[in-house]
Coordinates of C-alpha atoms in Angstrom, one line a residue:
Chain A
M1 CA 19.1 23.3 -8.8
K2 CA 22.5 23.4 -10.6
K3 CA 21.6 20.5 -12.7
R4 CA 18.4 22.3 -13.7
S5 CA 20.1 25.5 -14.7
L6 CA 22.6 23.5 -16.8
A7 CA 19.8 21.7 -18.5
N8 CA 18.1 25.1 -19.2
I9 CA 21.3 26.5 -20.7
I10 CA 21.8 23.4 -22.9
F11 CA 18.2 23.6 -24.0
L12 CA 18.6 27.4 -24.8
F13 CA 21.7 26.8 -26.9
L14 CA 20.0 23.9 -28.7
M15 CA 17.0 26.0 -29.5
L16 CA 19.2 28.9 -30.7
Y17 CA 21.2 26.5 -32.8
L18 CA 18.0 25.1 -34.4
L19 CA 16.0 28.3 -34.7
L20 CA 18.6 30.9 -35.5
P21 CA 19.1 29.8 -39.2
I22 CA 15.3 29.6 -39.6
V23 CA 14.7 33.1 -38.0
A24 CA 17.6 34.6 -40.0
T25 CA 16.3 33.1 -43.3
M26 CA 12.8 34.4 -42.6
L27 CA 14.2 37.9 -41.7
Y28 CA 16.3 37.8 -44.8
A29 CA 13.1 37.2 -46.8
F30 CA 11.8 40.5 -45.5
S31 CA 15.0 42.6 -45.3
S32 CA 15.5 45.4 -47.9
K33 CA 19.2 45.4 -47.1
W34 CA 21.3 43.3 -44.7
H35 CA 25.1 43.4 -45.3
K36 CA 27.1 45.1 -42.6
S37 CA 24.8 45.0 -39.6
I38 CA 23.6 42.4 -37.0
F39 CA 19.9 43.1 -37.8
P40 CA 18.4 44.0 -41.2
E41 CA 18.8 47.6 -42.2
G42 CA 15.1 47.8 -43.4
L43 CA 12.1 45.6 -43.9
T44 CA 10.1 45.1 -47.1
F45 CA 7.6 42.8 -48.8
K46 CA 9.3 43.3 -52.1
W47 CA 10.8 39.8 -52.3
L48 CA 7.6 38.1 -51.4
A49 CA 5.7 40.2 -54.0
T50 CA 8.4 39.5 -56.6
L51 CA 8.0 35.8 -55.9
F52 CA 4.3 35.8 -56.3
Q53 CA 4.6 37.8 -59.5
D54 CA 7.0 35.2 -60.9
T55 CA 5.1 32.8 -63.2
A56 CA 7.9 30.3 -62.9
F57 CA 7.5 30.1 -59.1
M58 CA 3.7 29.8 -59.3
Q59 CA 4.0 27.1 -61.8
A60 CA 6.7 25.3 -59.7
F61 CA 4.4 25.6 -56.7
G62 CA 1.5 24.2 -58.7
R63 CA 3.6 21.3 -59.9
S64 CA 4.7 20.5 -56.4
V65 CA 1.1 20.5 -55.1
L66 CA 0.0 18.5 -58.1
L67 CA 2.8 15.9 -57.7
A68 CA 2.6 15.5 -53.9
G69 CA -1.2 15.8 -53.9
G70 CA -1.6 13.4 -56.8
A71 CA 0.6 10.8 -55.1
V72 CA -1.3 11.1 -51.9
I73 CA -4.7 10.8 -53.6
I74 CA -3.5 7.7 -55.5
A75 CA -2.1 6.2 -52.3
L76 CA -5.5 6.8 -50.6
I77 CA -7.4 5.2 -53.4
V78 CA -5.1 2.2 -53.9
I79 CA -3.3 1.6 -50.7
V80 CA -5.9 2.3 -48.0
P81 CA -8.5 -0.2 -49.2
A82 CA -5.8 -2.8 -49.6
I83 CA -4.7 -2.1 -46.0
F84 CA -8.3 -2.4 -44.8
V85 CA -8.8 -5.7 -46.5
I86 CA -5.5 -7.2 -45.3
V87 CA -5.9 -6.0 -41.7
L88 CA -9.6 -7.1 -41.4
Y89 CA -9.8 -10.2 -43.5
F90 CA -6.2 -11.5 -44.1
P91 CA -4.2 -10.5 -41.1
K92 CA -1.6 -13.1 -41.7
Y93 CA -0.4 -11.1 -44.8
E94 CA 0.1 -7.9 -42.8
K95 CA 3.7 -8.8 -42.1
W96 CA 4.4 -8.3 -45.8
I97 CA 3.2 -4.7 -45.6
Q98 CA 5.5 -4.3 -42.7
V99 CA 8.4 -5.6 -44.8
A100 CA 7.5 -3.2 -47.6
V101 CA 7.4 -0.3 -45.0
V102 CA 10.9 -1.2 -43.8
M103 CA 12.2 -1.5 -47.4
V104 CA 10.9 2.0 -48.2
Y105 CA 12.9 3.4 -45.3
S106 CA 16.0 1.4 -46.1
F107 CA 16.5 2.6 -49.7
P108 CA 18.6 5.9 -50.0
G109 CA 17.1 8.3 -52.5
I110 CA 20.2 8.2 -54.7
I111 CA 20.1 4.4 -55.1
L112 CA 16.4 4.6 -55.8
A113 CA 16.9 7.3 -58.4
V114 CA 19.7 5.4 -60.2
G115 CA 17.6 2.2 -60.1
L116 CA 14.5 4.0 -61.5
I117 CA 16.5 5.6 -64.3
R118 CA 18.2 2.4 -65.4
V119 CA 14.9 0.4 -65.4
Y120 CA 12.5 2.9 -66.8
S121 CA 14.4 5.4 -69.0
T122 CA 14.7 3.0 -71.9
I123 CA 11.1 1.7 -72.0
G124 CA 9.3 4.9 -72.9
V125 CA 7.4 5.5 -69.7
P126 CA 7.4 9.3 -68.9
M127 CA 9.8 9.7 -66.1
I128 CA 7.5 12.0 -64.2
L129 CA 5.0 9.1 -63.9
V130 CA 7.9 7.0 -62.6
V131 CA 8.6 9.5 -59.9
L132 CA 4.8 9.7 -59.1
G133 CA 4.8 5.9 -58.7
A134 CA 7.8 6.0 -56.5
Y135 CA 6.2 8.7 -54.4
V136 CA 3.0 6.6 -54.0
I137 CA 5.2 3.7 -52.7
G138 CA 7.4 6.1 -50.7
I139 CA 4.5 7.3 -48.5
L140 CA 3.3 3.8 -47.8
P141 CA 4.8 3.9 -44.2
Y142 CA 2.8 7.1 -43.3
I143 CA -0.4 5.9 -44.8
Y144 CA -0.1 2.5 -43.3
Q145 CA 0.7 3.7 -39.8
G146 CA -2.1 6.3 -39.9
T147 CA -4.7 3.7 -41.0
R148 CA -3.4 0.9 -38.8
N149 CA -3.3 3.0 -35.7
S150 CA -6.9 4.1 -36.3
L151 CA -8.0 0.6 -36.9
R152 CA -6.2 -0.5 -33.7
N153 CA -8.3 1.9 -31.6
V154 CA -11.6 0.2 -32.6
D155 CA -12.7 -3.4 -33.2
A156 CA -13.2 -2.7 -36.9
R157 CA -14.3 -6.2 -37.8
Q158 CA -17.0 -6.2 -35.2
L159 CA -18.2 -2.8 -36.3
L160 CA -18.6 -4.1 -39.8
D161 CA -20.4 -7.2 -38.6
A162 CA -22.8 -5.1 -36.5
A163 CA -23.5 -2.8 -39.4
Q164 CA -24.2 -5.7 -41.8
L165 CA -26.5 -7.4 -39.3
L166 CA -28.5 -4.1 -39.1
G167 CA -29.0 -4.3 -42.8
A168 CA -26.0 -2.4 -44.3
T169 CA -24.2 -3.6 -47.3
K170 CA -20.4 -4.0 -47.0
T171 CA -19.9 -0.8 -48.9
Q172 CA -22.4 1.1 -46.6
A173 CA -20.7 -0.4 -43.5
F174 CA -17.3 0.8 -44.8
T175 CA -18.4 4.3 -45.8
K176 CA -20.8 5.1 -43.0
I177 CA -19.0 3.5 -40.1
L178 CA -15.4 2.5 -40.7
L179 CA -14.2 5.5 -42.8
P180 CA -15.6 8.2 -40.4
T181 CA -14.1 6.3 -37.5
V182 CA -10.6 6.1 -38.9
Y183 CA -10.8 9.4 -40.8
P184 CA -8.7 11.6 -38.4
G185 CA -5.8 9.1 -38.4
L186 CA -6.1 8.6 -42.1
F187 CA -6.2 12.4 -42.8
A188 CA -3.2 13.0 -40.5
G189 CA -1.2 10.3 -42.4
A190 CA -2.2 12.0 -45.7
L191 CA -1.1 15.4 -44.6
L192 CA 2.2 14.1 -43.3
S193 CA 2.7 12.3 -46.6
F194 CA 1.9 15.5 -48.5
S195 CA 4.4 17.5 -46.5
V196 CA 7.1 14.9 -46.9
L197 CA 6.6 14.8 -50.7
F198 CA 6.3 18.6 -51.0
G199 CA 9.8 18.9 -49.6
E200 CA 11.3 16.0 -51.6
F201 CA 14.3 17.0 -53.7
V202 CA 16.7 14.1 -54.4
L203 CA 14.4 11.9 -56.5
I204 CA 12.7 14.6 -58.6
N205 CA 16.0 16.4 -59.2
L206 CA 17.9 13.2 -60.3
V207 CA 15.2 11.5 -62.3
V208 CA 13.4 14.5 -64.0
G209 CA 15.4 17.6 -63.1
S210 CA 14.4 20.9 -64.6
R211 CA 12.0 19.3 -67.1
F212 CA 9.5 19.3 -64.3
E213 CA 10.5 22.2 -62.0
T214 CA 9.1 21.8 -58.5
V215 CA 9.4 24.3 -55.7
Q216 CA 12.5 22.5 -54.4
I217 CA 14.3 22.7 -57.8
Y218 CA 13.2 26.4 -58.2
L219 CA 14.7 27.1 -54.8
M220 CA 18.0 25.5 -55.7
K221 CA 18.2 27.6 -58.8
K222 CA 17.3 30.8 -56.9
L223 CA 20.0 30.1 -54.3
S224 CA 22.7 31.1 -56.9
T225 CA 20.9 34.2 -58.2
S226 CA 19.1 35.9 -55.3
G227 CA 19.4 35.1 -51.6
H228 CA 16.4 37.2 -50.8
I229 CA 14.1 35.4 -53.2
A230 CA 15.4 32.0 -52.0
S231 CA 14.7 33.1 -48.4
A232 CA 11.2 34.1 -49.5
V233 CA 10.6 30.6 -51.0
V234 CA 11.9 29.1 -47.7
F235 CA 9.5 31.4 -45.8
I236 CA 6.5 30.2 -47.8
Y237 CA 7.6 26.6 -47.4
I238 CA 7.9 26.9 -43.6
V239 CA 4.5 28.6 -43.3
L240 CA 2.9 25.8 -45.4
M241 CA 4.6 23.1 -43.3
G242 CA 3.7 24.9 -40.1
L243 CA 0.0 24.9 -41.1
L244 CA 0.1 21.2 -42.1
T245 CA 1.9 20.3 -38.8
F246 CA -0.8 22.2 -36.9
A247 CA -3.6 20.4 -38.7
I248 CA -1.9 17.0 -38.1
A249 CA -1.5 17.8 -34.4
I250 CA -5.2 18.7 -34.1
L251 CA -6.3 15.6 -36.0
T252 CA -4.0 13.3 -34.0
K253 CA -5.4 14.7 -30.8
R254 CA -8.9 14.1 -32.0
S255 CA -8.0 10.6 -33.2
K256 CA -6.6 9.8 -29.7
G257 CA -9.7 11.1 -28.1
A258 CA -11.8 8.6 -30.0
T259 CA -9.9 5.7 -28.3
N260 CA -11.8 6.1 -25.0
L261 CA -14.5 3.8 -26.1
Chain B
M1 CA -42.1 -27.5 -36.3
S2 CA -39.8 -25.6 -34.0
Y3 CA -39.0 -21.9 -34.6
I4 CA -35.3 -22.5 -35.0
V5 CA -33.8 -25.8 -36.0
I6 CA -30.1 -26.6 -36.1
E7 CA -29.2 -29.9 -37.6
G8 CA -25.8 -31.6 -37.8
L9 CA -23.8 -28.4 -37.6
H10 CA -20.0 -28.9 -38.1
K11 CA -17.3 -26.3 -38.2
K12 CA -13.6 -26.9 -39.0
Y13 CA -10.8 -24.3 -39.2
D14 CA -8.0 -26.0 -41.2
Q15 CA -7.5 -29.3 -39.2
T16 CA -9.1 -28.1 -36.0
T17 CA -12.7 -29.1 -35.3
V18 CA -14.6 -26.3 -33.5
L19 CA -18.1 -27.7 -33.7
S20 CA -19.1 -31.3 -34.1
N21 CA -22.7 -32.5 -34.9
I22 CA -24.6 -29.7 -33.1
N23 CA -28.4 -30.3 -33.1
M24 CA -30.8 -27.9 -31.4
T25 CA -34.4 -26.9 -31.5
I26 CA -35.6 -23.6 -30.1
E27 CA -39.2 -22.5 -29.7
K28 CA -40.5 -19.0 -30.4
G29 CA -40.3 -16.6 -27.5
Q30 CA -37.7 -18.7 -25.5
L31 CA -34.5 -17.4 -24.1
I32 CA -32.0 -20.2 -24.4
T33 CA -28.4 -20.1 -23.3
L34 CA -25.3 -21.7 -24.7
L35 CA -23.2 -22.2 -21.6
G36 CA -19.6 -23.5 -21.6
P37 CA -16.0 -22.6 -20.9
S38 CA -14.0 -20.4 -23.3
G39 CA -13.1 -21.9 -26.6
C40 CA -15.9 -24.6 -26.5
G41 CA -17.5 -23.2 -29.8
K42 CA -20.5 -21.4 -28.4
S43 CA -19.8 -18.0 -30.0
T44 CA -19.1 -19.8 -33.3
I45 CA -22.7 -21.2 -33.3
L46 CA -24.0 -17.6 -32.9
R47 CA -21.8 -16.4 -35.8
I48 CA -23.0 -19.2 -38.0
I49 CA -26.7 -18.4 -37.1
A50 CA -25.9 -14.7 -37.9
G51 CA -24.3 -15.6 -41.2
L52 CA -21.0 -14.0 -40.2
T53 CA -19.2 -17.4 -40.4
N54 CA -20.0 -20.3 -42.7
A55 CA -20.5 -23.8 -41.3
T56 CA -18.5 -26.7 -42.8
A57 CA -21.6 -28.8 -42.8
G58 CA -25.1 -28.8 -41.4
E59 CA -28.2 -26.7 -41.7
I60 CA -30.0 -23.9 -39.8
Q61 CA -33.7 -23.2 -40.3
L62 CA -35.4 -20.1 -39.1
E63 CA -39.2 -20.2 -39.2
G64 CA -38.9 -23.1 -41.6
Q65 CA -36.6 -21.3 -44.0
N66 CA -33.2 -22.7 -44.7
M67 CA -30.5 -20.1 -43.8
N68 CA -27.6 -21.6 -45.7
G69 CA -26.2 -19.1 -48.2
V70 CA -28.5 -16.2 -46.9
Q71 CA -26.5 -13.0 -46.4
P72 CA -26.3 -11.6 -42.8
K73 CA -28.3 -8.5 -43.7
E74 CA -31.1 -10.6 -45.1
R75 CA -31.5 -13.0 -42.2
Q76 CA -33.4 -10.7 -39.8
V77 CA -31.1 -11.7 -37.0
G78 CA -30.0 -9.2 -34.4
M79 CA -26.8 -9.5 -32.4
V80 CA -25.3 -7.8 -29.3
F81 CA -21.6 -8.1 -29.0
Q82 CA -19.4 -8.5 -25.9
S83 CA -17.5 -5.3 -26.8
Y84 CA -20.8 -3.6 -27.6
A85 CA -19.6 -2.6 -31.1
L86 CA -21.3 0.8 -30.9
F87 CA -20.5 3.1 -33.8
P88 CA -18.2 5.7 -32.2
N89 CA -19.0 8.3 -34.8
M90 CA -22.7 8.3 -34.0
T91 CA -24.8 9.4 -31.0
V92 CA -26.9 7.0 -29.0
K93 CA -30.0 8.0 -31.0
E94 CA -28.1 7.6 -34.3
N95 CA -26.8 4.2 -33.2
I96 CA -30.3 3.0 -32.4
A97 CA -31.8 4.5 -35.6
F98 CA -29.1 3.0 -37.8
G99 CA -31.0 -0.3 -38.6
L100 CA -34.2 1.6 -39.4
R101 CA -32.3 4.0 -41.7
M102 CA -30.9 1.0 -43.6
Q103 CA -34.5 -0.2 -43.9
K104 CA -35.5 3.3 -45.2
V105 CA -38.2 3.7 -42.6
N106 CA -39.8 7.1 -42.9
N107 CA -38.7 9.8 -40.4
T108 CA -41.9 10.0 -38.4
E109 CA -42.0 6.3 -37.7
L110 CA -38.3 6.2 -37.1
E111 CA -38.5 9.0 -34.5
Q112 CA -41.4 7.3 -32.8
R113 CA -39.7 3.9 -32.6
V114 CA -36.4 5.3 -31.5
Q115 CA -38.1 7.2 -28.6
E116 CA -40.0 4.1 -27.7
M117 CA -36.8 2.1 -27.6
L118 CA -34.9 4.8 -25.6
H119 CA -37.7 4.6 -23.1
I120 CA -37.5 0.8 -22.8
V121 CA -33.8 0.9 -22.1
H122 CA -34.1 3.9 -19.8
L123 CA -31.7 6.1 -21.9
T124 CA -34.0 8.9 -23.1
E125 CA -31.8 11.6 -21.5
K126 CA -28.7 10.2 -23.1
A127 CA -30.1 10.3 -26.6
N128 CA -27.5 12.8 -27.9
A129 CA -24.5 11.4 -26.0
Y130 CA -21.7 9.6 -27.9
P131 CA -20.7 6.1 -26.9
K132 CA -17.5 7.2 -25.2
E133 CA -19.5 9.4 -22.9
L134 CA -21.5 6.4 -21.5
S135 CA -20.7 3.8 -18.8
G136 CA -20.3 0.2 -19.8
G137 CA -23.8 -0.7 -18.6
Q138 CA -25.3 2.2 -20.6
Q139 CA -23.3 1.2 -23.7
Q140 CA -24.6 -2.3 -23.5
R141 CA -28.2 -1.0 -23.2
V142 CA -27.7 1.0 -26.4
A143 CA -26.4 -2.1 -28.1
L144 CA -29.5 -4.0 -27.0
A145 CA -31.8 -1.2 -28.1
R146 CA -30.0 -1.0 -31.5
A147 CA -30.5 -4.7 -32.1
L148 CA -34.1 -4.8 -30.8
I149 CA -35.4 -1.9 -32.8
V150 CA -35.3 -3.6 -36.1
R151 CA -37.5 -6.4 -34.6
P152 CA -35.3 -9.3 -35.5
K153 CA -36.7 -12.8 -35.7
V154 CA -34.1 -13.9 -33.2
L155 CA -31.6 -11.9 -31.0
L156 CA -28.2 -13.3 -30.5
L157 CA -26.3 -12.1 -27.4
D158 CA -22.6 -12.9 -27.3
E159 CA -21.5 -12.6 -23.7
P160 CA -23.1 -9.2 -23.5
L161 CA -22.7 -8.8 -19.8
S162 CA -19.3 -10.3 -19.1
A163 CA -17.3 -7.0 -19.3
L164 CA -19.5 -5.4 -16.6
D165 CA -19.1 -5.4 -12.9
A166 CA -21.1 -7.9 -10.8
Q167 CA -23.8 -5.4 -9.5
I168 CA -24.6 -3.9 -12.9
R169 CA -24.5 -7.4 -14.5
K170 CA -27.2 -8.7 -12.1
K171 CA -29.3 -5.6 -12.8
L172 CA -29.0 -6.0 -16.5
Q173 CA -29.8 -9.8 -16.3
T174 CA -33.1 -8.8 -14.7
D175 CA -33.7 -6.0 -17.3
L176 CA -32.8 -8.4 -20.2
R177 CA -35.2 -11.1 -19.0
A178 CA -38.0 -8.4 -18.5
I179 CA -37.5 -7.0 -22.0
Q180 CA -37.4 -10.4 -23.5
R181 CA -40.7 -11.4 -21.9
K182 CA -42.3 -8.0 -22.7
L183 CA -41.4 -8.2 -26.4
G184 CA -41.9 -12.0 -26.6
M185 CA -38.5 -12.1 -28.4
T186 CA -36.6 -15.3 -29.1
M187 CA -33.1 -14.9 -27.8
I188 CA -29.9 -17.0 -27.7
L189 CA -27.5 -16.0 -25.0
V190 CA -23.8 -17.1 -25.0
T191 CA -22.2 -17.1 -21.6
H192 CA -19.6 -18.9 -19.5
D193 CA -21.3 -17.8 -16.3
Q194 CA -23.4 -20.6 -14.9
D195 CA -25.2 -18.3 -12.5
E196 CA -26.2 -16.0 -15.3
A197 CA -27.4 -18.9 -17.4
M198 CA -29.5 -20.2 -14.4
A199 CA -31.0 -16.8 -13.7
V200 CA -32.3 -15.9 -17.2
S201 CA -32.8 -19.0 -19.3
D202 CA -35.8 -21.1 -20.3
K203 CA -33.4 -23.8 -21.5
I204 CA -29.6 -24.3 -21.3
F205 CA -27.4 -26.0 -23.7
V206 CA -24.1 -26.9 -21.9
M207 CA -21.2 -27.2 -24.3
S208 CA -17.8 -28.8 -24.1
N209 CA -15.2 -29.2 -26.8
G210 CA -17.5 -28.2 -29.7
Q211 CA -20.3 -30.5 -28.6
I212 CA -23.5 -30.2 -26.6
A213 CA -22.8 -32.1 -23.4
Q214 CA -26.3 -31.7 -21.9
Y215 CA -29.4 -29.6 -22.4
G216 CA -32.5 -29.0 -20.4
T217 CA -34.2 -26.4 -18.1
P218 CA -32.0 -24.8 -15.5
T219 CA -33.5 -27.0 -12.8
E220 CA -32.9 -30.2 -14.8
I221 CA -29.3 -29.3 -15.6
Y222 CA -28.6 -28.3 -12.0
T223 CA -30.3 -31.1 -10.2
N224 CA -29.4 -33.9 -12.6
P225 CA -26.0 -33.4 -14.2
Q226 CA -25.2 -36.3 -16.6
S227 CA -21.4 -36.2 -16.5
E228 CA -18.5 -35.1 -14.4
F229 CA -17.9 -32.1 -16.6
I230 CA -21.4 -30.8 -16.1
A231 CA -21.3 -31.5 -12.4
N232 CA -18.1 -29.5 -12.0
F233 CA -19.0 -26.8 -14.4
I234 CA -22.6 -26.1 -13.3
G235 CA -22.0 -26.0 -9.6
H236 CA -19.6 -27.0 -6.8
Y237 CA -20.6 -30.6 -6.9
N238 CA -18.6 -33.2 -5.0
V239 CA -17.7 -35.9 -7.6
I240 CA -16.7 -39.1 -5.8
P241 CA -15.5 -42.4 -7.3
R242 CA -17.8 -45.4 -6.6
Q243 CA -15.3 -47.3 -4.6
V244 CA -14.4 -44.4 -2.3
L245 CA -18.1 -43.5 -1.8
E246 CA -19.0 -47.1 -1.0
T247 CA -16.2 -47.3 1.6
M248 CA -17.4 -44.0 3.1
I249 CA -21.0 -44.9 3.4
G250 CA -20.4 -48.6 4.2
E251 CA -22.8 -50.0 1.6
K252 CA -23.0 -51.0 -2.1
L253 CA -24.6 -48.5 -4.5
P254 CA -26.9 -49.7 -7.3
G255 CA -25.9 -49.6 -11.0
D256 CA -22.5 -49.8 -12.6
N257 CA -21.6 -46.1 -12.8
N258 CA -18.0 -45.2 -11.8
K259 CA -18.6 -41.8 -10.3
F260 CA -21.3 -40.1 -8.3
A261 CA -22.1 -36.5 -7.7
I262 CA -23.5 -34.9 -4.5
R263 CA -24.5 -31.2 -4.3
P264 CA -22.7 -29.5 -1.4
E265 CA -26.0 -28.0 -0.2
A266 CA -27.6 -31.5 -0.1
L267 CA -25.3 -32.4 2.7
H268 CA -26.6 -31.7 6.2
L269 CA -25.6 -32.4 9.8
E270 CA -29.0 -33.7 11.1
M271 CA -29.6 -37.4 10.3
M272 CA -32.9 -38.3 8.6
E273 CA -34.3 -41.8 8.0
G274 CA -32.6 -43.5 5.1
D275 CA -29.8 -41.0 4.8
L276 CA -26.2 -42.0 3.8
C277 CA -23.4 -40.8 6.1
L278 CA -20.1 -39.2 5.0
R279 CA -17.6 -38.7 7.7
G280 CA -14.8 -36.1 7.6
V281 CA -12.7 -33.6 9.5
A282 CA -13.4 -29.9 8.8
T283 CA -10.3 -28.4 7.3
Q284 CA -11.3 -25.2 5.7
S285 CA -14.2 -22.8 5.9
L286 CA -15.1 -20.1 3.4
M287 CA -17.8 -17.5 3.7
S288 CA -19.4 -16.1 0.6
G289 CA -22.2 -13.8 1.7
N290 CA -25.1 -15.9 2.8
I291 CA -23.3 -19.3 2.2
I292 CA -20.7 -21.0 4.4
R293 CA -18.7 -23.5 2.3
T294 CA -16.8 -26.0 4.5
T295 CA -14.2 -28.4 3.2
L296 CA -14.1 -31.8 5.0
E297 CA -11.5 -34.5 4.6
G298 CA -12.4 -38.2 5.1
D299 CA -11.7 -41.0 2.7
C300 CA -11.9 -38.2 0.1
M301 CA -12.2 -34.4 0.2
F302 CA -15.8 -33.1 0.0
T303 CA -17.5 -29.7 0.6
M304 CA -20.7 -28.9 2.4
E305 CA -22.6 -25.6 1.9
Q306 CA -24.9 -24.2 4.6
L307 CA -26.8 -21.1 5.0
H308 CA -24.9 -18.5 6.9
Q309 CA -26.9 -18.9 10.2
R310 CA -26.2 -19.2 13.8
G311 CA -24.9 -22.7 14.7
H312 CA -24.0 -23.6 11.1
K313 CA -20.3 -22.8 11.4
L314 CA -18.2 -26.0 11.7
E315 CA -15.2 -26.0 14.0
L316 CA -12.0 -26.6 12.1
G317 CA -10.1 -29.8 13.1
K318 CA -13.2 -31.5 14.4
N319 CA -14.8 -34.7 13.0
Y320 CA -18.3 -34.5 11.6
N321 CA -21.0 -36.8 10.2
C322 CA -22.6 -35.3 7.2
Y323 CA -25.8 -36.9 5.9
V324 CA -27.3 -37.0 2.4
A325 CA -30.5 -38.4 1.1
K326 CA -30.1 -41.4 -1.2
E327 CA -31.9 -39.6 -4.1
D328 CA -29.4 -36.8 -3.9
V329 CA -26.5 -39.1 -4.8
I330 CA -26.5 -38.7 -8.6
A331 CA -24.9 -41.4 -10.7
L332 CA -22.7 -39.9 -13.5
S333 CA -22.4 -41.5 -16.9

C-alpha cells in the first residue's frame, strides 16, 4: 500500500514537472496581464488574434507546412516504392536500409548542418533545396518503420501473386490491394514525419536561417520581443501536434486491428 | 494429347537444384496430387505452372499451348494458397468478385456469378464479412471461390488445408472433391499429408528431393510402393532387409532385391495356406481410434495393425506368430 502511494506521489510530481511549463505557457498565451500574481490577472484572445493578423507568422506557418509537407510527399513518392521493391523482391538488400536508418539517428544536427554547408554552399544549389533533401533522408526511419510494420502484418508477396493470377497487372495489384492494406501504417509514418519536421529547428536555422523563416525561427525571434506572442505560437504548435498525435494513435490502432487475419 | 504436359522441368536456385527432370501428364477433369515431404519441390512446380517462378529448363503445355514466357495473368490458371492470401481490405463478396472485375465482366453477370459461387461454398450469409471476421475454414472456402469464379483452365492448390484442424480438414477434403467433380475442373493439389492425397486424388505423384519418385492411382501407390522411401512415406510399411526376412520365414525369396515391404494390416494371427510366418514378442501397443498398432520384436522389429475389435489386443511380453500372404511381401527396388 505504502509502495503504491509513493509511486502515485512520484507520478504526480513527474506529471507536474512535465505539464506545468506547458500549462503555464498556454495560460500565458491567453493572459492579458501576469506579473505579480500566481494566476493570470485577466484572460484575452488578443495575442492569438495579433498572431493570426501578422503576415510574417502566416507566411512562416505556410513555409513550415510547405517544407515539412513537401519533404513527406517526396519521401512517399521516392522512398516508399523503393522499400516495397526491396522488401518484396530483394530482401537481402534490406539490411542496407537498416544501416541508413541507424546513420540518420547517429548524425547530430549540428554536424549535419556544417557538412551540408561545406559541401553544397559553393556549388550553387539553393540551400533550401539542400535542407529539403536532408529532411527527405531524415524521415527515412519513420517512413521505413511505418511501411515495414504494415508489410509484416500481411504476406504481401502472396497477395500480389494472388491478385496477378486473378488477372490484375502489377500496378493494379499494388494500388488496389497492397496500398490500401498498408495505408494506415504508412499514413501514421507520414504524419509522424510531418510533426517531426514541423518542429525541426537546428538544420533550417543553421543552413538557411532567416532567409526562409519557418515557425520555429519566427518563434525564436518573438522570444526576445513578446513572451505573450511566443506563447501563442507555442499554443498553436501544441494544438497542431496534439491533433497529429491523435490521428496517428487512431491510425496505429486501426493498423493493428488489421493484423488479426 | 494430354490436357497438361510437363516435360523435362528443371529448377535451380544458385547452385541448389530444386527440381530435376520432372515429366508429368494430366488429363482434363482430373484431380492430381503432388505428395512429398517439405522442401521436395512440389510447391515450386505449382509456382512454375502459375508463372510466378521461372523454370531453369523444360516446358509446360496447357491445352497444347506452350506456357513458357506467358504472364501469370494471361495463363488462365487459378491458385489457392496455404495462407489463403485473401485481400484484407475487401469483403468476402469483393474478394470473390475481384477476378471478374479485372476481366471487366458487366455488373449483372458479376452479381449472378458471385451469388452462385457463394452458394456453392456455403457462404451466402457471410458475403459482407471481412476476412478477419471468418474462421480458417471459411477463409479457405472464400479463397477457393475466388479462384474458381474466373473459370480457370486448371486450379492449383498449395497445401490449402494444412493450416486447419483435423475435423474441418476432412470436411473440406470432401467438399473440395465434390466441387471438383461438379465443375469438372482440373486441379493440382500439393500436400504432405498422405491420407489427404489418398482421399481426394485421381492420381498421385510422390516426390522426393526434387524428383518424381513414383506415380499412379492411390491404390497403386499404396499397394505397390517401388522404393523404401515410398513405403515409409505413404504408410507405416515394415521395411525388412532380405537376409533378415529370409531368416525369419526360413526360406529363400525370389529375385535379387535387397529389401521387402509388408503392410502392417497385411499381417494377421490366423494361418492360411501358403502364408509366411514372422515370429516376435509384442512390446508395444498403440490404439488410434479404430486401429490397434502393435510393435513386435523378433529378428527385427515390425508392426501389425488390426481393427479395434474384441480379441484383437495382443498381450505385451508374449510371443506371437504373425502370418502374411506371399503376394503381400513387396520387393523394393
